[in-house]
């Protein structure tokens, strides 16, 4: 393969991966805990992006300063959806399929609510860029910072899940709620923490998507299918899997698109998705027997 | 118990809010027809206007309130409402034109919106058929065959192949040139600017893929080397992988057929990856602020020039009349000036439409289509405003409407052919509408040699 092509593939793949890895981590956290596909998670990205743009472009805060409150708002929004919508539904015995349908409805409600508030005019972030050349490829200082931030946040989530007491409680609750309760874990508190962290991850993803494009009400909605596919490829419910799958699929998709077109990149992702589903189905079947 | 009541109350409040939101009127308030006896304003000749009586003429607008074109929605709605207000000073056939139904196509799609307007509202005029016409063409043709209507003037009909329209059985009459001619204007200006190698980018939409096909063939005729052809999916947040191909090829320039957001993001991505000092061409829909917001000023300024085609307004009474009305009627954004391509052509095609209804003496497509040709063609008394036109018609005189963009000389399939002006973005992010004129003769010289055909058959 042409070395220039390889360089472009790798660097572009990393840049594309940054928001997708974070989004996939957040998505998979919710699935691992509650066992359903939360389509409304896409709106965490959008909420994060809009909060960021309000703080940055409308209120004049610097971009890097605006990130933290933006992701915190996204985290709180995620918790709100859990407490107001999904938790009451689960306590009423709503099954997983119905929860998915509810999440789709909630996604529509939030998206069109944002449209009512902000309109359909796209909003840009306000930031300065310095253009740099790295390995003969153009990159900006903003992209480098976002890459580093994405890596740090991903590592933080990994460390939190596998190296802290709270992370242990989260994994215990996800694996076996009854046993976790008898061990003295407060399910509500831990669940809220998971939804908050998932929302924060989504908020980061939304800010990174928004700063390199424009913020529109359907920002997150357009990404949700890719997020779901990446999560499933990485093994749904697995945070390390989401990180690895996010990186690998983004790099692979970038390379295929570079050599062919975006259709081929999307088809590549679809093929990986089908293979992952098959593999997981076979693996589950193996465990049962 | 209290918590349950609170939740129930919350649900009721949310439900009421949703219902209220659904009942919210269109982006701009519909214009009520004037009361009978109101004096016409502006350039209208002296004399009594007939009382506006009779069944209203029902007007349906395929509008853009959401989706990629959503940011154009308010100005499209305003241009329609203003035109209706103008005509209702002395409505055609003495029948007031109803406040327009502005039905959004951005979410449901053009086909569903068209069916709603025609079936549910029974509109006489279905305005702004566009690129999704293919999804309901067979249905509307049958409806026209059965009902001799609705009338279908459109400023987006350039996204429909030029073999369709212009007949009583398919009463699609266009207010703007074909997208293929827009593509030729971009390519010819690229050639005039010294561009000899190009990368062509097109969104995966019907009309944009056709523009791509025409441009590839025309570039060969002009001796411009096409280094790459890139197809992108509309609505994505990043085109880095695709944009990197521009950097790798290092062409003299890029010609892109996409929505404003996609074009802006693509330019921004390409510039970040190292593309600079190129001739960059985007479509007319990118002559607005959302393109600048998506692209960013520093990416625009990193290129030699970023250019887009538009239609020049004529310095005539039509322009003076319309421009005064535009700013008086509503408060447009700075990037929605009166001379922007969409609103000027919308004004002209609607003025023609209403005058043609008067000339036709009916709302039937079989009468209206010939009347459109008659009023647009040279030979009659030249009029520049609707009120002048309606007065002349009622006095029994033949007219030729010469509007803000000049003459709309229809082909046998209801298409028009115009001179384009290729404008550009200034370094401060303001649009510069003064630019290189690409005459229709030059475009036609190239177009007549193309073998590429566009058909939905």
XYZ file of C-alpha atoms in Angstrom:
746
model
C 0.000 0.000 0.000
C 1.168 3.500 -0.845
C 2.891 4.951 2.268
C 1.175 8.315 1.774
C -2.162 6.536 1.651
C -1.273 4.672 4.834
C -0.371 7.910 6.596
C -3.626 9.552 5.585
C -5.591 6.457 6.569
C -4.047 6.297 10.019
C -4.259 9.983 10.878
C -7.735 10.499 9.467
C -8.868 7.289 11.090
C -7.678 8.535 14.486
C -9.420 11.873 14.027
C -12.649 10.159 12.996
C -12.318 7.703 15.877
C -12.058 10.292 18.631
C -15.751 11.177 18.940
C -16.985 7.730 17.920
C -14.956 5.945 20.606
C -16.378 8.189 23.306
C -19.920 7.840 21.998
C -19.578 4.072 21.806
C -18.245 3.906 25.375
C -21.235 5.809 26.692
C -23.688 3.795 24.644
C -22.248 0.500 25.747
C -22.269 1.519 29.427
C -26.032 1.946 29.344
C -26.523 -1.280 27.467
C -24.328 -3.194 29.855
C -26.255 -1.946 32.843
C -29.840 -1.914 31.622
C -29.679 -4.302 28.705
C -31.468 -2.211 26.101
C -30.474 -0.174 23.067
C -31.048 3.437 24.051
C -31.592 5.253 20.759
C -32.192 8.510 22.664
C -28.513 8.380 23.592
C -27.940 10.148 20.265
C -29.452 13.259 21.811
C -26.759 13.317 24.492
C -24.348 14.142 21.685
C -26.617 16.860 20.385
C -27.283 18.324 23.829
C -23.558 18.419 24.525
C -22.894 20.144 21.220
C -25.632 22.736 21.690
C -24.589 23.483 25.258
C -21.049 23.946 24.068
C -22.065 26.248 21.250
C -24.265 28.318 23.549
C -21.409 28.780 25.982
C -18.734 29.266 23.328
C -20.346 31.116 20.429
C -23.251 32.875 22.102
C -21.815 33.673 25.523
C -18.224 34.102 24.432
C -16.480 31.477 26.555
C -13.336 30.008 25.067
C -13.839 26.647 23.383
C -11.735 24.667 25.859
C -13.449 26.367 28.791
C -16.879 25.563 27.360
C -16.189 21.831 27.077
C -16.494 20.991 30.774
C -19.893 22.553 31.495
C -21.155 21.219 28.153
C -20.341 17.617 29.015
C -21.646 18.013 32.557
C -24.985 19.242 31.202
C -25.040 16.267 28.870
C -24.403 13.987 31.836
C -27.208 15.530 33.825
C -29.508 15.287 30.828
C -28.726 11.592 30.581
C -29.590 11.109 34.247
C -32.818 13.041 33.745
C -33.913 10.753 30.918
C -33.224 7.763 33.129
C -35.095 9.091 36.160
C -38.041 10.580 34.297
C -38.558 8.078 31.495
C -36.696 4.792 31.632
C -36.650 4.031 35.355
C -40.421 4.492 35.779
C -40.946 2.369 32.692
C -38.675 -0.420 33.934
C -40.390 -0.399 37.320
C -43.690 -0.925 35.522
C -42.261 -4.018 33.891
C -41.807 -2.582 30.384
C -39.770 -5.064 28.359
C -36.586 -4.373 26.396
C -38.291 -3.993 23.026
C -40.732 -1.476 24.409
C -37.872 0.438 26.006
C -36.195 0.696 22.616
C -39.394 2.027 21.092
C -39.727 4.523 23.927
C -36.163 5.636 23.377
C -36.908 6.315 19.701
C -39.907 8.423 20.678
C -37.856 10.263 23.259
C -35.200 10.937 20.635
C -37.791 12.500 18.323
C -39.201 14.579 21.168
C -35.808 15.958 22.147
C -34.648 16.536 18.586
C -37.728 18.470 17.573
C -37.734 20.244 20.886
C -34.238 21.470 20.089
C -35.494 22.499 16.656
C -38.232 24.575 18.281
C -35.722 26.259 20.563
C -32.762 26.748 18.236
C -34.409 26.561 14.830
C -32.791 24.827 11.871
C -30.019 27.347 11.332
C -26.707 25.580 11.903
C -24.505 26.937 14.686
C -20.735 26.944 14.483
C -18.304 26.819 17.348
C -15.977 29.803 17.562
C -12.358 28.845 17.764
C -9.014 29.658 16.268
C -7.030 27.058 14.397
C -3.352 26.799 13.661
C -2.584 24.682 10.637
C 0.339 22.307 11.141
C 1.957 19.684 8.960
C 2.556 16.303 10.518
C 4.044 13.503 8.423
C 3.259 15.611 5.344
C -0.396 15.712 6.307
C -2.224 18.804 7.415
C -3.617 18.848 10.925
C -4.641 21.595 13.314
C -3.780 22.270 16.906
C -7.465 21.899 17.772
C -7.522 18.405 16.303
C -4.445 17.408 18.276
C -5.969 18.684 21.510
C -9.243 16.872 20.805
C -7.354 13.644 20.065
C -5.458 13.914 23.316
C -8.617 14.733 25.260
C -10.444 11.805 23.713
C -7.572 9.469 24.597
C -7.423 10.752 28.177
C -11.172 10.443 28.676
C -11.154 6.903 27.248
C -8.283 5.882 29.520
C -10.060 7.488 32.453
C -13.206 5.466 31.769
C -11.184 2.271 31.473
C -9.324 2.965 34.698
C -12.517 3.955 36.456
C -14.313 0.788 35.421
C -11.487 -1.616 36.244
C -9.324 0.060 38.868
C -11.714 1.816 41.232
C -14.125 0.678 43.862
C -16.986 2.452 42.164
C -16.137 0.828 38.890
C -16.216 -2.543 40.572
C -19.661 -1.768 41.939
C -20.826 -0.755 38.474
C -19.618 -4.016 36.967
C -21.149 -5.995 39.810
C -24.492 -4.286 39.378
C -24.401 -4.845 35.617
C -23.593 -8.524 36.035
C -25.996 -9.418 38.793
C -28.252 -6.827 40.392
C -29.590 -9.055 43.188
C -26.173 -10.172 44.278
C -24.921 -6.601 44.117
C -27.760 -5.467 46.405
C -27.005 -8.113 48.961
C -23.397 -6.980 48.885
C -24.505 -3.564 50.060
C -24.356 -1.749 46.733
C -26.952 0.985 46.317
C -28.364 0.228 42.849
C -29.970 3.629 42.301
C -26.844 5.565 43.177
C -24.615 3.413 41.006
C -27.094 3.461 38.124
C -27.279 7.238 38.218
C -23.495 7.353 38.174
C -23.403 5.094 35.072
C -26.001 7.147 33.217
C -24.146 10.314 34.141
C -20.847 8.970 32.870
C -22.505 7.732 29.700
C -23.986 11.177 29.158
C -20.637 12.855 29.758
C -19.010 10.586 27.181
C -21.791 11.458 24.735
C -21.339 15.151 25.498
C -17.642 14.934 24.674
C -18.480 13.157 21.432
C -21.049 15.819 20.528
C -18.655 18.681 21.213
C -15.939 17.062 19.109
C -18.358 16.337 16.270
C -19.773 19.846 16.438
C -16.505 21.749 16.538
C -15.297 20.116 13.318
C -18.575 20.597 11.499
C -21.704 22.515 12.518
C -24.261 21.998 15.246
C -27.715 21.061 14.001
C -30.615 19.312 15.763
C -29.908 16.024 13.973
C -26.174 15.930 14.790
C -26.423 12.930 17.098
C -29.273 11.248 15.242
C -27.158 10.887 12.101
C -24.459 9.081 14.105
C -26.554 6.679 16.180
C -26.485 3.834 13.685
C -22.705 3.992 13.429
C -22.438 4.142 17.214
C -24.607 1.054 17.559
C -22.668 -0.818 14.913
C -19.312 0.016 16.483
C -20.566 -1.023 19.908
C -21.835 -4.338 18.641
C -18.640 -5.012 16.709
C -16.652 -4.389 19.883
C -18.923 -6.646 21.885
C -21.892 -4.831 23.282
C -21.452 -4.074 26.946
C -17.667 -4.042 26.733
C -15.922 -0.715 27.336
C -12.505 -1.951 26.128
C -14.267 -3.484 23.130
C -15.965 -0.185 22.310
C -12.621 1.622 22.382
C -10.847 -0.923 20.217
C -13.749 -1.258 17.795
C -14.098 2.513 17.529
C -10.453 2.882 16.620
C -10.289 -0.089 14.291
C -13.497 0.606 12.378
C -12.699 4.298 11.948
C -9.247 3.578 10.580
C -10.514 0.810 8.330
C -13.447 2.876 7.085
C -11.168 5.826 6.349
C -8.805 3.649 4.383
C -11.544 2.042 2.330
C -13.142 5.441 1.640
C -9.766 6.844 0.627
C -9.217 4.086 -1.886
C -12.793 3.805 -3.095
C -15.716 5.873 -1.840
C -17.872 6.382 1.235
C -20.296 3.662 0.122
C -17.519 1.108 0.265
C -16.557 2.388 3.705
C -20.107 2.002 4.955
C -20.406 -1.466 3.409
C -17.160 -2.465 5.126
C -18.632 -1.425 8.442
C -21.811 -3.337 7.667
C -19.867 -6.493 6.842
C -17.918 -6.208 10.114
C -21.212 -5.725 11.934
C -22.741 -8.858 10.419
C -19.609 -10.888 11.140
C -19.614 -9.648 14.748
C -23.269 -10.578 15.190
C -22.647 -14.031 13.763
C -19.622 -14.537 15.968
C -21.490 -13.464 19.068
C -24.435 -15.682 18.185
C -22.146 -18.685 17.729
C -20.353 -17.871 20.965
C -23.639 -17.655 22.867
C -24.791 -20.903 21.331
C -21.500 -22.516 22.398
C -21.970 -21.399 26.014
C -25.551 -22.718 26.127
C -24.534 -26.171 24.960
C -50.409 9.391 45.496
C -49.002 12.925 45.247
C -46.109 11.731 43.089
C -48.564 10.000 40.745
C -50.593 13.193 40.402
C -47.467 15.166 39.694
C -46.441 12.735 36.978
C -49.895 12.830 35.450
C -49.804 16.600 35.460
C -46.387 16.557 33.833
C -47.652 14.231 31.101
C -50.642 16.497 30.445
C -48.428 19.570 30.224
C -46.037 17.853 27.814
C -48.919 16.593 25.674
C -50.516 20.042 25.483
C -47.154 21.572 24.611
C -46.690 19.068 21.798
C -50.158 19.741 20.422
C -49.549 23.478 20.577
C -46.230 23.064 18.845
C -47.848 21.033 16.108
C -50.402 23.772 15.623
C -47.727 26.464 15.387
C -48.120 28.445 12.150
C -45.514 28.483 9.391
C -42.259 30.378 9.635
C -43.896 33.547 8.417
C -47.501 34.455 9.025
C -49.838 33.789 6.123
C -51.111 36.867 4.386
C -54.818 37.474 4.376
C -56.314 38.764 1.150
C -57.182 42.442 1.255
C -60.758 43.515 1.745
C -62.706 44.418 -1.368
C -62.189 48.010 -2.397
C -58.662 48.417 -1.043
C -56.614 50.619 -3.339
C -53.612 48.966 -4.964
C -50.267 50.345 -3.882
C -46.946 51.183 -5.523
C -46.690 51.364 -9.280
C -50.254 50.363 -10.008
C -52.054 52.476 -12.568
C -54.969 54.646 -11.519
C -58.428 53.121 -11.683
C -60.684 51.027 -9.581
C -59.602 47.546 -8.690
C -62.395 44.996 -9.021
C -63.762 43.707 -5.767
C -62.041 40.529 -4.673
C -64.871 38.036 -4.623
C -65.400 34.431 -5.516
C -63.849 31.209 -4.354
C -60.255 31.695 -3.315
C -57.382 30.378 -5.353
C -55.730 27.788 -3.136
C -51.956 27.947 -2.963
C -49.735 25.160 -1.697
C -46.021 25.614 -1.098
C -43.564 22.721 -0.835
C -41.524 24.399 1.883
C -38.248 23.748 3.659
C -38.560 24.072 7.412
C -36.268 21.204 8.396
C -33.437 19.244 6.811
C -30.459 20.397 4.766
C -32.340 23.289 3.149
C -34.165 24.270 6.328
C -32.235 27.475 6.812
C -33.701 28.728 3.505
C -37.208 28.125 4.788
C -38.053 31.567 6.161
C -37.004 33.401 3.007
C -38.837 30.955 0.751
C -41.986 31.369 2.838
C -41.588 35.141 2.869
C -41.118 35.282 -0.906
C -44.350 33.347 -1.389
C -46.317 35.408 1.124
C -45.080 38.645 -0.396
C -46.035 37.539 -3.896
C -49.508 36.576 -2.731
C -49.924 39.891 -0.981
C -48.902 41.687 -4.160
C -51.368 39.777 -6.300
C -54.192 40.127 -3.812
C -54.223 43.855 -4.356
C -56.052 42.963 -7.557
C -56.233 39.187 -7.740
C -56.476 37.279 -10.988
C -60.021 36.376 -12.055
C -61.215 38.487 -9.158
C -60.555 35.540 -6.881
C -58.406 36.171 -3.807
C -55.407 33.934 -3.389
C -55.541 32.021 -0.150
C -52.831 32.311 2.462
C -50.304 29.732 1.385
C -50.088 26.329 2.994
C -46.368 25.958 3.663
C -45.880 22.227 4.111
C -42.439 21.067 5.132
C -40.693 18.617 2.793
C -37.515 18.362 4.862
C -38.763 15.610 7.153
C -41.689 13.839 5.479
C -40.427 14.225 1.952
C -41.694 16.082 -1.060
C -44.053 13.328 -2.187
C -45.979 13.213 1.077
C -46.133 16.989 1.256
C -47.410 17.215 -2.322
C -50.108 14.644 -1.639
C -51.166 16.506 1.469
C -51.476 19.762 -0.452
C -53.255 18.313 -3.448
C -55.451 15.658 -1.829
C -56.179 17.170 1.563
C -56.197 20.858 0.671
C -57.137 20.678 -2.999
C -54.674 23.372 -4.013
C -54.927 24.975 -7.446
C -51.250 25.936 -7.409
C -48.599 23.487 -6.207
C -45.463 25.583 -5.910
C -41.830 24.482 -5.921
C -41.687 20.957 -7.214
C -38.074 19.958 -6.747
C -35.597 17.108 -6.823
C -37.889 14.517 -5.250
C -40.490 14.967 -7.980
C -39.560 11.535 -9.257
C -41.190 10.011 -6.147
C -44.650 11.312 -7.042
C -44.472 12.137 -10.727
C -46.698 9.304 -11.889
C -49.300 10.135 -9.294
C -49.405 13.881 -10.088
C -49.499 13.223 -13.842
C -52.582 11.079 -13.307
C -54.093 13.773 -11.114
C -53.444 16.408 -13.770
C -54.937 14.149 -16.435
C -58.070 13.694 -14.335
C -58.419 17.263 -13.038
C -56.539 19.543 -15.456
C -54.476 20.806 -12.548
C -52.799 21.759 -10.254
C -50.545 24.378 -11.789
C -46.890 23.730 -10.984
C -44.614 26.756 -11.150
C -41.263 26.071 -9.530
C -37.899 27.621 -8.861
C -36.429 24.207 -8.041
C -37.620 22.574 -11.243
C -34.063 22.809 -12.503
C -33.508 19.643 -10.485
C -35.993 17.842 -12.753
C -34.745 16.525 -16.121
C -35.427 19.040 -18.875
C -37.517 16.641 -20.930
C -40.328 16.870 -18.345
C -42.732 19.756 -18.041
C -43.977 22.668 -20.070
C -47.168 21.014 -21.295
C -50.783 21.041 -20.149
C -50.417 17.386 -19.179
C -47.330 18.174 -17.099
C -47.726 21.868 -16.181
C -44.278 22.290 -14.605
C -42.935 25.751 -15.497
C -39.552 26.699 -14.155
C -38.389 30.000 -12.697
C -34.711 29.044 -12.629
C -32.362 27.426 -15.126
C -31.464 23.761 -15.057
C -28.849 22.578 -12.592
C -26.846 21.390 -15.601
C -26.515 25.026 -16.695
C -25.391 25.970 -13.188
C -22.705 23.324 -13.505
C -21.609 24.723 -16.885
C -21.396 28.217 -15.451
C -19.133 26.945 -12.662
C -16.928 25.022 -15.084
C -16.642 27.885 -17.578
C -15.695 30.312 -14.848
C -13.144 27.782 -13.585
C -11.695 27.707 -17.091
C -11.681 31.534 -17.300
C -9.813 31.657 -13.971
C -7.085 29.480 -15.457
C -8.086 26.159 -13.966
C -6.907 23.205 -16.034
C -7.057 20.337 -13.543
C -10.038 19.687 -11.323
C -11.466 17.358 -8.715
C -15.242 17.052 -8.929
C -17.231 16.364 -5.765
C -20.926 15.535 -5.733
C -23.421 14.584 -3.049
C -25.271 11.369 -3.647
C -28.464 13.054 -4.756
C -30.137 12.644 -8.126
C -29.642 16.155 -9.495
C -26.132 16.529 -8.104
C -25.005 13.294 -9.657
C -26.343 14.578 -12.970
C -24.392 17.789 -12.566
C -21.348 15.652 -11.939
C -21.941 13.674 -15.139
C -22.382 16.809 -17.257
C -19.299 18.420 -15.775
C -17.073 15.412 -16.402
C -17.999 15.389 -20.063
C -17.840 19.168 -20.477
C -14.431 19.335 -18.792
C -13.062 16.979 -21.394
C -14.418 19.205 -24.167
C -12.704 22.227 -22.621
C -9.407 20.414 -22.129
C -9.654 20.400 -18.330
C -8.196 17.294 -16.723
C -10.524 15.591 -14.245
C -8.170 14.138 -11.636
C -10.798 12.524 -9.454
C -14.545 12.287 -8.979
C -15.660 11.989 -5.361
C -19.154 11.076 -4.219
C -20.122 12.026 -0.666
C -23.127 11.178 1.452
C -25.157 14.236 2.457
C -25.591 15.056 6.115
C -22.357 13.660 7.526
C -20.272 15.524 10.080
C -16.918 14.758 8.469
C -15.558 14.238 4.974
C -11.890 13.956 5.896
C -11.229 10.720 4.063
C -12.828 12.049 0.872
C -11.216 15.476 1.240
C -7.771 13.928 1.610
C -8.047 12.796 -2.008
C -8.200 16.455 -3.014
C -4.976 17.063 -1.105
C -3.277 14.081 -2.672
C -4.224 15.119 -6.215
C -3.397 18.818 -5.665
C -5.593 20.093 -8.519
C -5.963 23.673 -9.692
C -9.362 23.566 -8.093
C -12.459 21.771 -6.895
C -16.007 21.942 -8.207
C -18.537 20.700 -5.674
C -22.234 19.947 -6.063
C -23.625 19.683 -2.526
C -25.743 21.429 0.071
C -24.219 24.352 1.926
C -23.431 22.406 5.102
C -21.762 19.527 3.244
C -19.808 21.904 1.013
C -18.636 23.923 3.985
C -17.545 20.914 5.999
C -15.752 19.448 2.982
C -13.862 22.695 2.368
C -12.951 22.951 6.037
C -11.728 19.347 6.166
C -9.714 19.726 2.969
C -8.089 22.913 4.194
C -7.170 21.293 7.505
C -5.546 18.445 5.598
C -3.438 20.869 3.589
C -5.449 22.000 0.560
C -4.702 25.627 -0.169
C -4.608 28.241 -2.910
C -7.169 26.405 -5.009
C -10.064 27.614 -7.135
C -13.032 26.367 -5.171
C -16.565 26.232 -6.594
C -19.759 25.562 -4.695
C -23.409 25.737 -5.643
C -25.749 28.672 -5.356
C -27.153 27.315 -2.084
C -23.718 27.993 -0.589
C -23.970 31.731 -1.177
C -25.421 32.002 2.323
C -24.124 32.288 5.873
C -24.501 28.591 6.819
C -21.810 27.755 4.270
C -19.411 30.244 5.879
C -20.276 28.894 9.321
C -19.513 25.338 8.242
C -16.414 26.153 6.190
C -15.003 28.892 8.492
C -13.458 32.109 7.284
C -9.893 30.896 7.583
C -10.580 27.911 5.326
C -12.226 30.189 2.738
C -9.305 32.572 2.887
C -6.802 29.725 2.589
C -8.048 29.127 -0.932
C -7.362 31.334 -3.912
C -11.076 32.028 -4.193
C -14.357 30.378 -3.232
C -16.990 31.034 -5.907
C -20.643 30.297 -6.623
C -23.031 30.970 -9.505
C -26.001 33.265 -9.268
C -28.345 35.153 -11.577
C -27.895 38.853 -12.017
C -30.800 41.131 -11.300
C -31.746 43.663 -13.935
C -31.686 47.359 -13.225
C -35.322 47.851 -14.178
C -38.616 48.904 -12.558
C -39.313 45.285 -11.564
C -36.169 45.188 -9.471
C -36.784 48.578 -7.869
C -40.349 47.621 -7.027
C -39.479 44.206 -5.632
C -36.421 45.268 -3.636
C -38.363 47.979 -1.826
C -41.127 45.522 -0.997
C -38.706 42.838 0.209
C -37.136 44.928 2.934
C -40.430 46.506 3.869
C -42.220 43.180 4.161
C -39.960 41.445 6.653
C -36.574 41.481 8.306
C -34.278 39.200 6.291
C -30.913 37.992 7.535
C -27.909 39.857 6.100
C -27.226 36.883 3.815
C -30.800 37.017 2.424
C -30.599 40.240 0.401
C -33.294 41.095 -2.117
C -30.989 40.270 -5.010
C -30.352 36.707 -3.937
C -31.030 34.079 -6.569
C -33.909 32.306 -4.859
C -36.179 35.182 -3.965
C -35.782 37.106 -7.220
C -36.652 34.122 -9.373
C -39.465 33.167 -6.985
C -40.955 36.616 -7.352
C -40.803 36.542 -11.134
C -42.264 33.073 -11.624
C -45.128 33.842 -9.255
C -45.902 37.173 -10.910
C -45.945 35.336 -14.231
C -48.146 32.625 -12.747
C -50.768 35.038 -11.469
C -50.756 37.081 -14.681
C -51.078 33.908 -16.722
C -54.100 32.849 -14.671
C -55.764 36.130 -15.583
C -54.855 35.718 -19.254
C -55.975 32.091 -19.235
C -59.298 33.013 -17.718
C -59.227 29.847 -15.631
C -57.201 27.741 -13.238
C -56.972 24.839 -15.661
C -53.497 23.729 -16.642
C -54.579 23.431 -20.290
C -55.331 27.165 -20.295
C -52.577 28.295 -17.975
C -49.577 26.699 -19.700
C -50.187 28.413 -23.069
C -50.797 31.667 -21.194
C -47.412 31.339 -19.450
C -45.676 31.000 -22.798
C -47.639 33.939 -24.197
C -46.846 36.307 -21.330
C -43.181 35.353 -21.135
C -42.498 35.585 -24.859
C -41.578 38.869 -26.561
C -44.151 40.705 -28.633
C -46.510 42.264 -26.161
C -46.455 45.462 -24.156
C -43.587 45.174 -21.705
C -44.679 45.263 -18.068
C -42.478 45.040 -15.015
C -45.000 44.673 -12.210
C -48.016 42.513 -11.569
C -50.401 45.445 -11.246
C -49.285 46.967 -14.544
C -49.702 43.572 -16.134
C -53.161 42.865 -14.760
C -54.399 46.298 -15.807
C -53.084 45.825 -19.347
C -54.628 42.366 -19.624
C -58.001 43.616 -18.448
C -57.782 46.407 -21.018
C -57.395 43.717 -23.665
C -53.709 44.244 -24.428
C -51.062 41.584 -24.915
C -48.180 41.810 -22.490
C -44.666 40.534 -21.960
C -43.594 40.335 -18.322
C -39.963 41.355 -17.869
C -39.071 40.786 -14.273
C -36.287 41.159 -11.765
C -34.109 38.586 -13.529
C -35.180 39.705 -16.989
C -37.141 37.633 -19.446
C -38.213 34.086 -18.694
C -38.182 32.739 -22.222
C -39.521 29.206 -21.816
C -38.430 26.257 -23.895
C -41.026 23.770 -25.093
C -40.583 21.827 -21.849
C -40.925 24.804 -19.540
C -37.228 25.334 -18.870
C -35.465 28.681 -19.024
C -31.999 29.734 -20.059
C -30.203 32.693 -18.481
C -26.894 34.432 -18.082
C -25.127 33.490 -14.867
C -22.856 35.616 -12.728
C -20.207 33.835 -10.701
C -19.778 35.607 -7.377
C -17.409 34.885 -4.547
C -16.874 35.148 -0.817
C -14.973 38.184 0.410
C -12.199 37.710 2.983
C -14.485 39.035 5.701
C -17.153 36.446 4.945
C -19.539 38.714 3.078
C -20.842 37.699 -0.354
C -19.637 39.516 -3.437
C -22.344 39.346 -6.083
C -20.311 41.183 -8.718
C -18.456 38.666 -10.772
C -17.762 36.984 -14.069
C -20.737 36.829 -16.425
C -21.187 33.496 -18.157
C -23.612 34.110 -20.989
C -26.270 31.648 -22.030
C -24.682 31.491 -25.451
C -21.413 30.229 -24.001
C -23.217 27.666 -21.865
C -25.277 26.468 -24.797
C -22.182 26.054 -26.977
C -20.940 23.451 -24.504
C -24.295 21.928 -23.584
C -25.196 21.357 -27.227
C -22.132 19.122 -27.580
C -22.834 16.953 -24.530
C -24.045 13.416 -25.032
C -24.923 12.835 -21.370
C -28.660 12.376 -20.987
C -30.775 12.718 -17.898
C -33.983 10.816 -17.714
C -36.190 9.118 -15.169
C -37.647 6.720 -17.702
